[in-house]
Coordinates of C-alpha atoms and ligand atoms in Angstrom, one line a residue:
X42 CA 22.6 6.4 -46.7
X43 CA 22.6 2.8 -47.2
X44 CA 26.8 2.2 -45.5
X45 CA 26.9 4.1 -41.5
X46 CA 24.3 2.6 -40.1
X47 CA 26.6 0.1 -38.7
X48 CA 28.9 2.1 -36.5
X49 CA 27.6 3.2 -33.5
X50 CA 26.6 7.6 -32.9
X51 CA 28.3 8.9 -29.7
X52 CA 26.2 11.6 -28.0
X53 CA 27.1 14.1 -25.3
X54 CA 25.1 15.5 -23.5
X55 CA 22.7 12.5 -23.5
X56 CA 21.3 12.9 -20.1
X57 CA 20.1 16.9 -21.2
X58 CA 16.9 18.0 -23.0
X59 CA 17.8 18.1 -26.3
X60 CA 20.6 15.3 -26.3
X61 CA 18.2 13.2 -24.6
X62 CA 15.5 14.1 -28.2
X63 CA 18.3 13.4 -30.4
X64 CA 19.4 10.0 -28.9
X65 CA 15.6 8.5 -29.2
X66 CA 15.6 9.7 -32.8
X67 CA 18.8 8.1 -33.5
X68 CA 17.0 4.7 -32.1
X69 CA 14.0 5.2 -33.5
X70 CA 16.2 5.6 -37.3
X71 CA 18.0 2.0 -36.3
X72 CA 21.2 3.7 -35.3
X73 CA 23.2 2.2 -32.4
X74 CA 23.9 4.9 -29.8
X75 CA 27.0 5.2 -27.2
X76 CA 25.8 8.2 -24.3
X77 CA 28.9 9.6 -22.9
X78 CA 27.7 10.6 -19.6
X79 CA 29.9 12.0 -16.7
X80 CA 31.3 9.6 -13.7
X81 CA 28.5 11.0 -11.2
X82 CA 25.3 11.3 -13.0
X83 CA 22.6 9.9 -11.7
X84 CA 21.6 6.2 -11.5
X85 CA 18.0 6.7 -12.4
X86 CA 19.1 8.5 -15.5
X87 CA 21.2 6.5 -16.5
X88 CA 18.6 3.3 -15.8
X89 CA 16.5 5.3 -18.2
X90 CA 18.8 5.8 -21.3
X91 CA 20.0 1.7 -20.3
X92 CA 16.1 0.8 -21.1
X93 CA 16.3 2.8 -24.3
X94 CA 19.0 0.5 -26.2
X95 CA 21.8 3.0 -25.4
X96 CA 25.5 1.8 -24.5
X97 CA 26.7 4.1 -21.5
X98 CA 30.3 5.2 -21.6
X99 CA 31.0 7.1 -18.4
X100 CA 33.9 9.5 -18.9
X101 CA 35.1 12.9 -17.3
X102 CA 35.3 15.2 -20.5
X103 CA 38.3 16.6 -19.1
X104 CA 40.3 13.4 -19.7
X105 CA 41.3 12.5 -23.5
X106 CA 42.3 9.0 -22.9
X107 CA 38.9 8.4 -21.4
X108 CA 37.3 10.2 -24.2
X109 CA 39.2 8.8 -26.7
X110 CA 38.7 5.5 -25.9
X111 CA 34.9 5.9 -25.8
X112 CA 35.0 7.4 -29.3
X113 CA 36.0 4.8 -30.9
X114 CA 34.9 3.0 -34.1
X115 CA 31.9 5.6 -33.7
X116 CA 31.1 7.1 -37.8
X117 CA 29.4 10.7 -36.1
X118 CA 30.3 12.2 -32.7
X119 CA 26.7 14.0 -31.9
X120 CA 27.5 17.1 -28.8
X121 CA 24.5 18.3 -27.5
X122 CA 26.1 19.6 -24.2
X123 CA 25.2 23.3 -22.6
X124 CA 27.5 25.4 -20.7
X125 CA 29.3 28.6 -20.8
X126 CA 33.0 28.4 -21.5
X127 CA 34.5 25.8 -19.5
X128 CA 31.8 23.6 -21.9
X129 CA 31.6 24.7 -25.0
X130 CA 34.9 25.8 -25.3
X131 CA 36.9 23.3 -22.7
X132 CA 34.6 20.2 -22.4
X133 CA 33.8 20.6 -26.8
X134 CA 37.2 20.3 -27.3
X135 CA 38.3 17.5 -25.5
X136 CA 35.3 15.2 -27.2
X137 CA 36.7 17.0 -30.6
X138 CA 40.3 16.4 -30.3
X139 CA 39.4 12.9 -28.9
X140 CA 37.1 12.4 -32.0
X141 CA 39.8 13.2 -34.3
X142 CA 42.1 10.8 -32.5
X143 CA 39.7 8.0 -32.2
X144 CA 39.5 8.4 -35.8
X145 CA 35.6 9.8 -36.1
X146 CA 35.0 11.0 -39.6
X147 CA 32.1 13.3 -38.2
X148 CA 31.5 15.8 -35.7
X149 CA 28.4 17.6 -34.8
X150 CA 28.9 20.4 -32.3
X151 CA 26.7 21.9 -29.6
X152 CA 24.9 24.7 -31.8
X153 CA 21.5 24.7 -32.5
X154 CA 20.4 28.1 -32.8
X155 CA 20.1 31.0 -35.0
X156 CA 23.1 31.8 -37.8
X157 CA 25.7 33.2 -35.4
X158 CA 28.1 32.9 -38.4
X159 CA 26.3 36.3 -39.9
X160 CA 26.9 38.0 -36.7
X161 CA 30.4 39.9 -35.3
X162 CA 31.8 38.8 -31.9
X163 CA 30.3 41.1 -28.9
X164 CA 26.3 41.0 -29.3
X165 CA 25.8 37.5 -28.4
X166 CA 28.0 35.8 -25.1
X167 CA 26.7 32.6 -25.7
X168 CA 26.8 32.7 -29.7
X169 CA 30.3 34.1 -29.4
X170 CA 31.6 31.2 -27.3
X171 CA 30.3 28.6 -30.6
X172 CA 32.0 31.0 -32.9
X173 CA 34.7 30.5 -31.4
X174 CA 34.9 27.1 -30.8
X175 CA 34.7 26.8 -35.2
X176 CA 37.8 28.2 -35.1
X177 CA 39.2 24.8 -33.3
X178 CA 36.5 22.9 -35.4
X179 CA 38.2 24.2 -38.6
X180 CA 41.8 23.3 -37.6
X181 CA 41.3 19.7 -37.4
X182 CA 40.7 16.7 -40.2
X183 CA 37.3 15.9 -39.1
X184 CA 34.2 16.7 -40.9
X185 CA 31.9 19.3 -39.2
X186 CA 28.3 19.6 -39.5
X187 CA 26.5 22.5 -37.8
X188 CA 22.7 22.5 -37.2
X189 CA 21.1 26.0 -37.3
X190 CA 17.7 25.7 -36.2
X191 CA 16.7 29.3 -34.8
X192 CA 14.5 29.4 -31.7
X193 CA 12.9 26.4 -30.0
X194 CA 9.8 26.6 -31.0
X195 CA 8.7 25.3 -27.5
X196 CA 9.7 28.1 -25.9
X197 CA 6.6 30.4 -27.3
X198 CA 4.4 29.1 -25.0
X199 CA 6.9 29.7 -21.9
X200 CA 10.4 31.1 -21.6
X201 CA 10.6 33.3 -24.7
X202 CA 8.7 37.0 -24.0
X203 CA 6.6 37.2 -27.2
X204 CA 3.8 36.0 -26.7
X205 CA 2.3 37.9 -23.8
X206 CA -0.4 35.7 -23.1
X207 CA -2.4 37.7 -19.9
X208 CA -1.6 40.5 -21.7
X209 CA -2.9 39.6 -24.6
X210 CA -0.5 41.5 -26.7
X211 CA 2.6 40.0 -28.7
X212 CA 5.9 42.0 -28.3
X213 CA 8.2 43.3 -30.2
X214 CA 11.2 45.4 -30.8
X215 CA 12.3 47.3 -33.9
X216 CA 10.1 45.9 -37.1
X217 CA 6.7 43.9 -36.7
X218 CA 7.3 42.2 -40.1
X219 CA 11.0 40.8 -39.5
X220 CA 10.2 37.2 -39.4
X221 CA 12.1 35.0 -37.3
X222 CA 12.6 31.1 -37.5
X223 CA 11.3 29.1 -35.4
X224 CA 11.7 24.7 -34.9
X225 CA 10.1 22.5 -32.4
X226 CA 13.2 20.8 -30.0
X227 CA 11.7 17.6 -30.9
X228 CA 12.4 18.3 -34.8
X229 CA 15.6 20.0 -34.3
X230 CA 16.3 16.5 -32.9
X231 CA 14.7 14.7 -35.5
X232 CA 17.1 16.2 -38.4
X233 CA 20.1 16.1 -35.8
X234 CA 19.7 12.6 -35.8
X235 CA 19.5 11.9 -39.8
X236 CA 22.0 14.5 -40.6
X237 CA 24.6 11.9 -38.0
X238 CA 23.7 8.9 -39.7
X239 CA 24.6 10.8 -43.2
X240 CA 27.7 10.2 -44.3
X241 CA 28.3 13.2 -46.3
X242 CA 26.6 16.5 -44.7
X243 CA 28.0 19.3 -45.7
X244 CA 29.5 22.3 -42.8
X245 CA 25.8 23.9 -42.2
X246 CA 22.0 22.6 -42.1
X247 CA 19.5 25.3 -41.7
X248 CA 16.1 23.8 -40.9
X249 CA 13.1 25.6 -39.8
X250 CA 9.6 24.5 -38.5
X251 CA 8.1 27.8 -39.0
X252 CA 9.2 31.2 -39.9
X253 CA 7.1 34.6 -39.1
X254 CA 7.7 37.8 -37.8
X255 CA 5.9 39.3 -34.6
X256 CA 3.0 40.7 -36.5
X257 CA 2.2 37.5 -38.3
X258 CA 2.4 35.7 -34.4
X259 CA -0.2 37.8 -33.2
X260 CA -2.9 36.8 -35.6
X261 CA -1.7 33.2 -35.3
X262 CA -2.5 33.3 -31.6
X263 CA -5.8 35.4 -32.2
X264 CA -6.9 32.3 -34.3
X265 CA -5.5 29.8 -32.1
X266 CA -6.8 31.3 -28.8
X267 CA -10.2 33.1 -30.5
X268 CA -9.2 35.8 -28.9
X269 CA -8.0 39.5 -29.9
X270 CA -4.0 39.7 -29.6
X271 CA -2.3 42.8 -30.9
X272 CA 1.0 44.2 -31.4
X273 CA 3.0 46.2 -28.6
X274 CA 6.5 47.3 -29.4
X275 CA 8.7 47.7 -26.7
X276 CA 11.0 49.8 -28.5
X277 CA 13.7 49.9 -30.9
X278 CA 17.2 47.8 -31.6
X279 CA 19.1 50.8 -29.9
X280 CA 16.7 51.1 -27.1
X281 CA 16.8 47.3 -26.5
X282 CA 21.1 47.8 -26.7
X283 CA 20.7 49.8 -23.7
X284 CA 18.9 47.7 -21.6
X285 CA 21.4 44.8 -22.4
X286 CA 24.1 47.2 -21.3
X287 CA 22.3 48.2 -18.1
X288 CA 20.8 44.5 -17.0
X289 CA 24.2 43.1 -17.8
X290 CA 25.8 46.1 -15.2
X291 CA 22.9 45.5 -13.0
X292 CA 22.3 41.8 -12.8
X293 CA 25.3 40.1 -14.6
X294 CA 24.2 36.4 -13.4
X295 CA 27.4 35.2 -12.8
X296 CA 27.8 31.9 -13.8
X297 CA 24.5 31.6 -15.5
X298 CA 24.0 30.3 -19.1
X299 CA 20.9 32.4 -19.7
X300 CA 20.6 35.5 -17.4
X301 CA 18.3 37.9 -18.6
X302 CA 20.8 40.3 -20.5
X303 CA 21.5 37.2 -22.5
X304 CA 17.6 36.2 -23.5
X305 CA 17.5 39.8 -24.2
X306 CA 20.9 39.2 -26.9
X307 CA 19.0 36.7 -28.5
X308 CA 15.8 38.5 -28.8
X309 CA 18.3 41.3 -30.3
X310 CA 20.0 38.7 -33.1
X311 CA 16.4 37.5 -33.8
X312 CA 14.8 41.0 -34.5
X313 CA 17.0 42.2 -36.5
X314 CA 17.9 39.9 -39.6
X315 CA 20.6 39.0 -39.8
X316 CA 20.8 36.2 -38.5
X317 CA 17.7 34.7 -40.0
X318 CA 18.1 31.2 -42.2
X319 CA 18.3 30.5 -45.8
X320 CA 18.3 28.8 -47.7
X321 CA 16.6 25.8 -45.6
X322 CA 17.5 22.3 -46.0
X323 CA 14.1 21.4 -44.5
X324 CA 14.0 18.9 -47.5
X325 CA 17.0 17.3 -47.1
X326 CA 15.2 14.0 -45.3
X327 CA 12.1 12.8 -46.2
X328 CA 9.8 11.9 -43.0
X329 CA 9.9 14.7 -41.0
X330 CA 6.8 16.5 -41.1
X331 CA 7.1 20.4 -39.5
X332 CA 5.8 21.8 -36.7
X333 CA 4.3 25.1 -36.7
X334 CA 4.0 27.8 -34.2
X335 CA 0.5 27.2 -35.0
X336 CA 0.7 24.0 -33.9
X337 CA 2.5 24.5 -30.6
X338 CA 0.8 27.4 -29.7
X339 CA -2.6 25.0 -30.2
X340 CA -1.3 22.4 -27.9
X341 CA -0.6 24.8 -25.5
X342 CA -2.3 24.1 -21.8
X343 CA -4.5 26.6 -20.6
X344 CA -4.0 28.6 -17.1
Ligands
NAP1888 N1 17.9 27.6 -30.3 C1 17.3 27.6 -29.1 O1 16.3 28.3 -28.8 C2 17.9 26.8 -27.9 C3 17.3 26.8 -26.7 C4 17.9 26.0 -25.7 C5 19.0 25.3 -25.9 N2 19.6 25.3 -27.1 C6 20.9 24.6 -27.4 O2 20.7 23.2 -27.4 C7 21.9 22.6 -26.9 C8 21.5 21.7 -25.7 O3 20.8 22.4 -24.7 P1 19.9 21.7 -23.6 O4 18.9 22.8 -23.2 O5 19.4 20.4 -24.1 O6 20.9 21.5 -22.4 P2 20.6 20.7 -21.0 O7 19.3 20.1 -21.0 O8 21.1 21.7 -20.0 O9 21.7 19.5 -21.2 C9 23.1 19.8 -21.2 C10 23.8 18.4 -21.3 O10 25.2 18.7 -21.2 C11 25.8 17.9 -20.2 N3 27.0 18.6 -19.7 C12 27.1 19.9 -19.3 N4 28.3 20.1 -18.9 C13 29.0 19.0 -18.9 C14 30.3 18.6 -18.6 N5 31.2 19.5 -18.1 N6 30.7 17.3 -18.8 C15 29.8 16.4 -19.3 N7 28.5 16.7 -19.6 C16 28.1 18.0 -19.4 C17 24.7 17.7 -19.2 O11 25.0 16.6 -18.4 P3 24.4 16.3 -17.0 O12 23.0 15.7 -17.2 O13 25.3 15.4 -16.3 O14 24.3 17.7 -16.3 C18 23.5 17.5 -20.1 O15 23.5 16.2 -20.6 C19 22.8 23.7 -26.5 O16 23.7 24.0 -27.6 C20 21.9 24.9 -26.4 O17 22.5 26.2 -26.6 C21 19.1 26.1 -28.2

């Protein structure tokens, strides 16, 4: 990996959660990194990204000559951005077609998630809207990489209703032993950031930090807590379908990125298969040492 590490690694989506991961890993490997950051973002973010090392290019990603310009002589463009359509369909583009003008070999779109390319358009909004954003990705000259990481590990101890923690009851739909995979933001990031400084990734990277289905989750988190969590399915994959179709009648969340009918889409995609990883490139780069669901769930704060 010895000849990128010159150029500089243009990020999107520097100022969010995960983008904000990716860019420290990318300065912690050595890597010069330019942020493109919108015209009004805050100062204090910006102040904060300044300190890191990172060059701040501050564009509107609906203009290409701004974009384009900011691309430049960059060996990776790095999206980590988060939207709905006018995003990761509008916004993606004009940072890819800018890429491809600025003459950026590489291109790493906003994906991160579980393998959407097993699944058919119509169960997953968000998935759907990365699906078809390859469609442009595989039209141009540039060489995509796509990171497929599953869930955010982080989110078992909050957002994600598994782990029922009152309760004391992990829950499920359709098959207890369906195991699911599972990687910490943090080393989603840390791949995200070799896998841009390598110059010859191929079109996917699965990685995950853990993989188990809901029965093995239960007795991790009966170890980890000491006390007794068991199973409680909530129904089947139909059943669940149905409750998509009504919350999404009921409460469509208008402009929303994650309104419950769409948690409830990924909890769908997860349960049932197909969309799990493999083979994993876990392997790929040495240094990165996993992160369990053990060892989230045993750093978790109690109360
Ligand atoms: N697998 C999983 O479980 C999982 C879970 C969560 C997220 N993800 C994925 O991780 C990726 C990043 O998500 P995140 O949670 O880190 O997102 P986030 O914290 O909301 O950050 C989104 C970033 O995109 C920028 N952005 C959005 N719209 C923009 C626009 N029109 N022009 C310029 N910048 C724009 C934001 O800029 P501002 O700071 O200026 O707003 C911010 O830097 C997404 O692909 C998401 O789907 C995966």
């Amino acid at each position: 990996m010895g000849d990128m590490q010159d150029s500089a690694i243009v990020v999107a989506g520097a100022t969010g959660n995960l983008g904000g991961r990716i860019t420290r890993a990318l300065l912690e490997r050595g890597a010069s990194v330019r942020a493109l950051v919108r015209h009004n973002t805050a100062r204090d973010r910006l102040e904060r990204l300044q300190k890191l090392g990172v060059t701040i290019a501050s564009v509107d990603l609906g203009s290409a000559s701004e974009v384009t310009a900011a691309c430049r002589g960059a060996s990776c463009v790095v999206s980590a951005l988060q939207g709905l359509r006018d995003v990761i369909l509008d916004a993606q583009t004009v940072l890819l077609d800018a890429a491809v003008k600025a003459g950026v070999p590489r291109f790493i779109p906003s994906d991160y998630s579980i393998d959407f390319t097993k699944l058919p358009s119509g169960e997953n909004r968000n998935l759907d809207l990365r699906r078809e954003f390859h469609k442009r990705l595989e039209r141009t000259s540039i060489a995509p990489t796509t990171i497929f990481n599953g869930a955010f590990a982080d989110m078992l101890t909050g957002q994600m209703p598994l782990i029922l923690f009152k309760l004391h009851r992990v829950l499920y739909w359709g098959n207890a032993d369906q195991r699911m995979d599972f990687t910490t933001m943090d080393d989603t990031a840390a791949f995200t950031a070799s896998a841009a400084l390598d110059a010859s990734t191929p079109r996917f990277l699965r990685i995950a930090g853990d993989q188990l289905s809901a029965r093995q989750l239960a007795r991790v988190t009966s170890e980890v807590t000491a006390e007794k969590f068991r199973l409680f399915r909530a129904g089947g994959l139909g059943t669940l379908g149905m409750l998509i179709k009504i919350a999404h009648t009921f409460a469509p969340g208008g402009n929303q990125v994650f309104p419950a009918w769409q948690g409830m889409q990924y909890m769908r995609n997860m349960f049932d298969g197909r969309a799990k990883l493999e083979p994993l490139d876990n392997d790929r780069y040495p240094g990165i040492r996993w992160t369990t669901a053990r060892d989230v769930l045993s750093g978790r704060r109690v109360g």
